[in-house]
Coordinates of N, CA, C and O in Angstrom, one line a residue:
N1 N -34.0 17.8 -31.1 CA -32.9 18.7 -31.1 C -32.3 18.7 -32.5 O -32.3 17.6 -33.2
K2 N -31.7 19.8 -33.0 CA -31.2 19.9 -34.3 C -30.1 18.9 -34.6 O -30.0 18.3 -35.7
Y3 N -29.2 18.7 -33.7 CA -28.1 17.8 -33.9 C -28.6 16.4 -34.1 O -28.1 15.7 -34.9
R4 N -29.5 16.0 -33.2 CA -30.0 14.6 -33.3 C -30.7 14.4 -34.7 O -30.5 13.3 -35.3
K5 N -31.4 15.4 -35.2 CA -32.1 15.2 -36.5 C -31.1 15.1 -37.6 O -31.3 14.5 -38.6
A6 N -29.9 15.8 -37.5 CA -28.9 15.8 -38.5 C -28.1 14.5 -38.5 O -27.3 14.3 -39.5
H7 N -28.1 13.7 -37.5 CA -27.3 12.5 -37.4 C -28.2 11.3 -37.1 O -28.6 11.0 -36.0
Q8 N -28.5 10.6 -38.2 CA -29.5 9.5 -38.2 C -29.2 8.4 -37.2 O -30.0 7.7 -36.7
S9 N -27.9 8.2 -36.9 CA -27.5 7.2 -35.9 C -28.1 7.5 -34.5 O -28.4 6.5 -33.8
L10 N -28.3 8.7 -34.2 CA -28.9 9.0 -32.9 C -30.4 8.8 -32.8 O -30.9 8.6 -31.7
I11 N -31.0 8.6 -33.9 CA -32.4 8.3 -34.0 C -32.7 6.8 -34.3 O -33.4 6.1 -33.6
Y12 N -32.0 6.3 -35.3 CA -32.3 5.0 -35.8 C -31.2 4.0 -35.5 O -31.3 2.8 -35.8
G13 N -30.1 4.4 -34.9 CA -29.0 3.5 -34.7 C -29.3 2.5 -33.6 O -30.2 2.6 -32.8
T14 N -28.6 1.4 -33.7 CA -28.7 0.3 -32.7 C -28.4 0.8 -31.4 O -27.3 1.4 -31.2
F15 N -29.2 0.5 -30.4 CA -29.1 0.9 -29.0 C -28.3 -0.2 -28.3 O -28.8 -1.4 -28.3
K16 N -27.3 0.1 -27.6 CA -26.5 -0.8 -26.7 C -26.3 -0.2 -25.4 O -25.6 0.8 -25.3
Q17 N -26.9 -0.8 -24.4 CA -26.7 -0.3 -23.0 C -25.3 -0.8 -22.5 O -25.0 -1.9 -22.6
I18 N -24.6 0.2 -22.0 CA -23.2 -0.1 -21.6 C -23.2 -0.2 -20.0 O -22.6 -1.2 -19.5
K19 N -23.7 0.7 -19.3 CA -23.7 0.7 -17.9 C -24.9 1.5 -17.4 O -25.2 2.6 -17.8
T20 N -25.7 0.9 -16.5 CA -26.8 1.6 -15.9 C -26.8 1.3 -14.4 O -26.2 0.4 -13.9
G21 N -27.6 2.0 -13.7 CA -27.8 1.9 -12.3 C -28.5 3.1 -11.8 O -29.0 3.9 -12.6
K22 N -28.5 3.3 -10.5 CA -29.2 4.4 -9.9 C -28.5 5.7 -10.2 O -29.0 6.8 -10.1
D23 N -27.1 5.6 -10.4 CA -26.3 6.8 -10.6 C -26.0 7.2 -12.0 O -25.8 8.4 -12.3
Y24 N -26.0 6.2 -13.0 CA -25.6 6.5 -14.3 C -26.5 5.8 -15.3 O -27.2 4.9 -15.1
F25 N -26.4 6.4 -16.5 CA -27.0 5.8 -17.7 C -26.0 6.0 -18.8 O -25.7 7.1 -19.2
V26 N -25.5 4.9 -19.4 CA -24.4 5.0 -20.4 C -24.8 4.0 -21.5 O -25.1 2.8 -21.3
Y27 N -24.8 4.5 -22.8 CA -25.2 3.7 -23.9 C -24.6 4.2 -25.2 O -24.0 5.3 -25.2
T28 N -24.6 3.3 -26.2 CA -24.1 3.7 -27.5 C -25.3 3.6 -28.5 O -26.3 2.9 -28.3
R29 N -25.2 4.4 -29.6 CA -26.1 4.3 -30.7 C -25.2 4.2 -31.9 O -24.2 5.0 -32.1
K30 N -25.5 3.2 -32.8 CA -24.6 3.0 -34.0 C -25.4 2.7 -35.2 O -26.3 1.8 -35.2
L31 N -25.2 3.4 -36.3 CA -25.7 3.1 -37.6 C -24.5 3.2 -38.5 O -23.7 2.3 -38.6
D32 N -24.4 4.4 -39.2 CA -23.2 4.6 -40.0 C -22.1 5.3 -39.2 O -21.0 5.2 -39.5
E33 N -22.5 5.9 -38.1 CA -21.6 6.5 -37.1 C -21.9 5.9 -35.7 O -23.0 5.5 -35.5
E34 N -20.9 6.0 -34.8 CA -21.2 5.5 -33.5 C -21.0 6.6 -32.5 O -20.1 7.4 -32.5
Y35 N -21.9 6.6 -31.5 CA -21.9 7.6 -30.5 C -22.0 7.0 -29.1 O -22.7 6.0 -28.9
L36 N -21.4 7.6 -28.1 CA -21.4 7.2 -26.7 C -22.1 8.3 -25.9 O -21.8 9.5 -26.1
I37 N -23.1 7.9 -25.2 CA -23.8 8.9 -24.3 C -23.6 8.5 -22.9 O -23.8 7.4 -22.5
V38 N -23.2 9.5 -22.1 CA -22.9 9.2 -20.7 C -23.7 10.3 -19.8 O -23.5 11.5 -20.1
M39 N -24.5 9.8 -18.9 CA -25.3 10.7 -18.1 C -25.2 10.4 -16.6 O -25.2 9.2 -16.2
N40 N -25.0 11.4 -15.8 CA -25.0 11.3 -14.3 C -26.5 11.6 -13.9 O -27.0 12.7 -14.2
L41 N -27.1 10.7 -13.2 CA -28.5 10.8 -12.9 C -28.7 11.3 -11.4 O -29.8 11.2 -10.9
T42 N -27.6 11.8 -10.8 CA -27.7 12.2 -9.4 C -27.5 13.7 -9.2 O -27.0 14.4 -10.2
D43 N -27.7 14.1 -8.0 CA -27.4 15.5 -7.7 C -26.0 15.7 -7.1 O -25.8 16.7 -6.5
K44 N -25.1 14.7 -7.3 CA -23.8 14.8 -6.8 C -22.8 14.6 -7.9 O -23.1 14.0 -8.9
N45 N -21.5 15.1 -7.7 CA -20.4 14.8 -8.6 C -20.1 13.3 -8.6 O -20.1 12.7 -7.5
K46 N -19.8 12.8 -9.7 CA -19.5 11.3 -9.8 C -18.3 11.1 -10.7 O -18.1 11.9 -11.7
N47 N -17.5 10.1 -10.5 CA -16.4 9.7 -11.4 C -17.1 9.2 -12.7 O -18.2 8.7 -12.6
Y48 N -16.3 9.3 -13.8 CA -16.8 8.7 -15.0 C -17.0 7.2 -14.9 O -16.0 6.5 -14.4
P49 N -18.1 6.6 -15.2 CA -18.3 5.2 -15.1 C -17.7 4.3 -16.1 O -17.6 3.1 -16.0
V50 N -17.2 4.9 -17.2 CA -16.6 4.2 -18.3 C -15.5 5.1 -18.9 O -15.4 6.3 -18.6
D51 N -14.6 4.4 -19.6 CA -13.6 5.2 -20.4 C -14.3 6.0 -21.5 O -15.1 5.4 -22.2
T52 N -14.0 7.2 -21.5 CA -14.6 8.1 -22.6 C -13.6 8.3 -23.7 O -12.5 8.8 -23.4
K53 N -13.9 7.8 -24.9 CA -13.0 8.0 -26.0 C -13.8 8.7 -27.1 O -15.0 8.7 -27.1
G54 N -13.1 9.3 -28.0 CA -13.7 10.0 -29.1 C -13.7 11.5 -28.8 O -13.1 12.0 -28.0
T55 N -14.5 12.1 -29.6 CA -14.7 13.5 -29.6 C -16.0 13.9 -28.9 O -17.0 13.5 -29.3
I56 N -15.9 14.8 -28.0 CA -17.1 15.3 -27.3 C -17.8 16.3 -28.2 O -17.2 17.2 -28.8
L57 N -19.1 16.0 -28.4 CA -19.9 16.9 -29.3 C -20.9 17.7 -28.6 O -21.3 18.8 -29.0
F58 N -21.3 17.3 -27.4 CA -22.3 18.0 -26.6 C -22.1 17.7 -25.2 O -21.7 16.7 -24.7
N59 N -22.3 18.8 -24.4 CA -22.2 18.8 -22.9 C -23.2 19.8 -22.4 O -23.3 20.9 -23.0
N60 N -23.9 19.5 -21.4 CA -24.9 20.4 -20.9 C -24.4 21.4 -19.8 O -25.1 22.1 -19.1
Y61 N -23.1 21.4 -19.6 CA -22.3 22.4 -18.8 C -21.4 23.1 -19.7 O -21.1 22.7 -20.8
P62 N -21.0 24.3 -19.3 CA -20.2 25.1 -20.2 C -18.7 24.6 -20.4 O -18.0 25.1 -21.3
D63 N -18.3 23.7 -19.6 CA -16.9 23.2 -19.7 C -16.9 21.7 -19.3 O -17.9 21.2 -18.9
I64 N -15.7 21.1 -19.5 CA -15.6 19.7 -19.2 C -14.6 19.6 -18.0 O -13.6 20.2 -17.9
K65 N -15.0 18.8 -17.0 CA -14.2 18.5 -15.8 C -13.7 17.1 -15.8 O -14.1 16.3 -16.6
N66 N -13.0 16.7 -14.7 CA -12.5 15.3 -14.7 C -13.5 14.4 -14.0 O -13.2 13.3 -13.6
E67 N -14.7 14.9 -13.7 CA -15.8 14.1 -13.2 C -17.1 14.6 -13.7 O -17.1 15.8 -14.2
L68 N -18.1 13.9 -13.6 CA -19.4 14.3 -14.0 C -20.1 15.1 -12.9 O -20.2 14.6 -11.8
R69 N -20.6 16.3 -13.2 CA -21.3 17.1 -12.2 C -22.8 16.6 -12.2 O -23.2 15.8 -13.0
P70 N -23.5 17.2 -11.2 CA -24.9 16.8 -11.1 C -25.7 16.9 -12.4 O -25.7 17.9 -13.0
Y71 N -26.3 15.8 -12.8 CA -27.2 15.7 -14.0 C -26.5 16.1 -15.3 O -27.1 16.4 -16.2
E72 N -25.2 15.9 -15.3 CA -24.4 16.2 -16.5 C -24.5 15.1 -17.5 O -24.6 13.9 -17.1
A73 N -24.6 15.5 -18.8 CA -24.6 14.5 -19.9 C -23.6 14.9 -20.9 O -23.4 16.1 -21.2
H74 N -23.0 13.9 -21.5 CA -22.0 14.1 -22.6 C -22.4 13.2 -23.8 O -22.8 12.0 -23.6
L75 N -22.2 13.7 -24.9 CA -22.3 13.0 -26.2 C -21.0 12.9 -26.9 O -20.4 14.0 -27.1
Y76 N -20.5 11.7 -27.2 CA -19.2 11.5 -27.8 C -19.4 10.9 -29.2 O -20.2 9.9 -29.3
K77 N -18.7 11.3 -30.2 CA -18.6 10.5 -31.4 C -17.4 9.6 -31.3 O -16.3 10.1 -31.1
I78 N -17.6 8.3 -31.5 CA -16.5 7.4 -31.2 C -16.0 6.7 -32.5 O -15.1 5.8 -32.3
N79 N -16.4 7.1 -33.6 CA -15.8 6.6 -34.8 C -15.9 7.5 -36.0 O -16.6 8.5 -35.9

């Protein structure tokens, strides 16, 4: 993806797993910038598994709701 190639932290940054399970996958990537990635791995709406801070840069739905929709993913810049 074009955004990933333009931000080296998303490719080469240190990977830190924040929360995982059968419903979620949440991690950060950090190099010169830090990003938080939050993904709902289910076909059901779910509450956010972590506090989301920072600026949302990418979402695979046209808008943001107060919960994650089925298979929704968010990318946040957190510094």
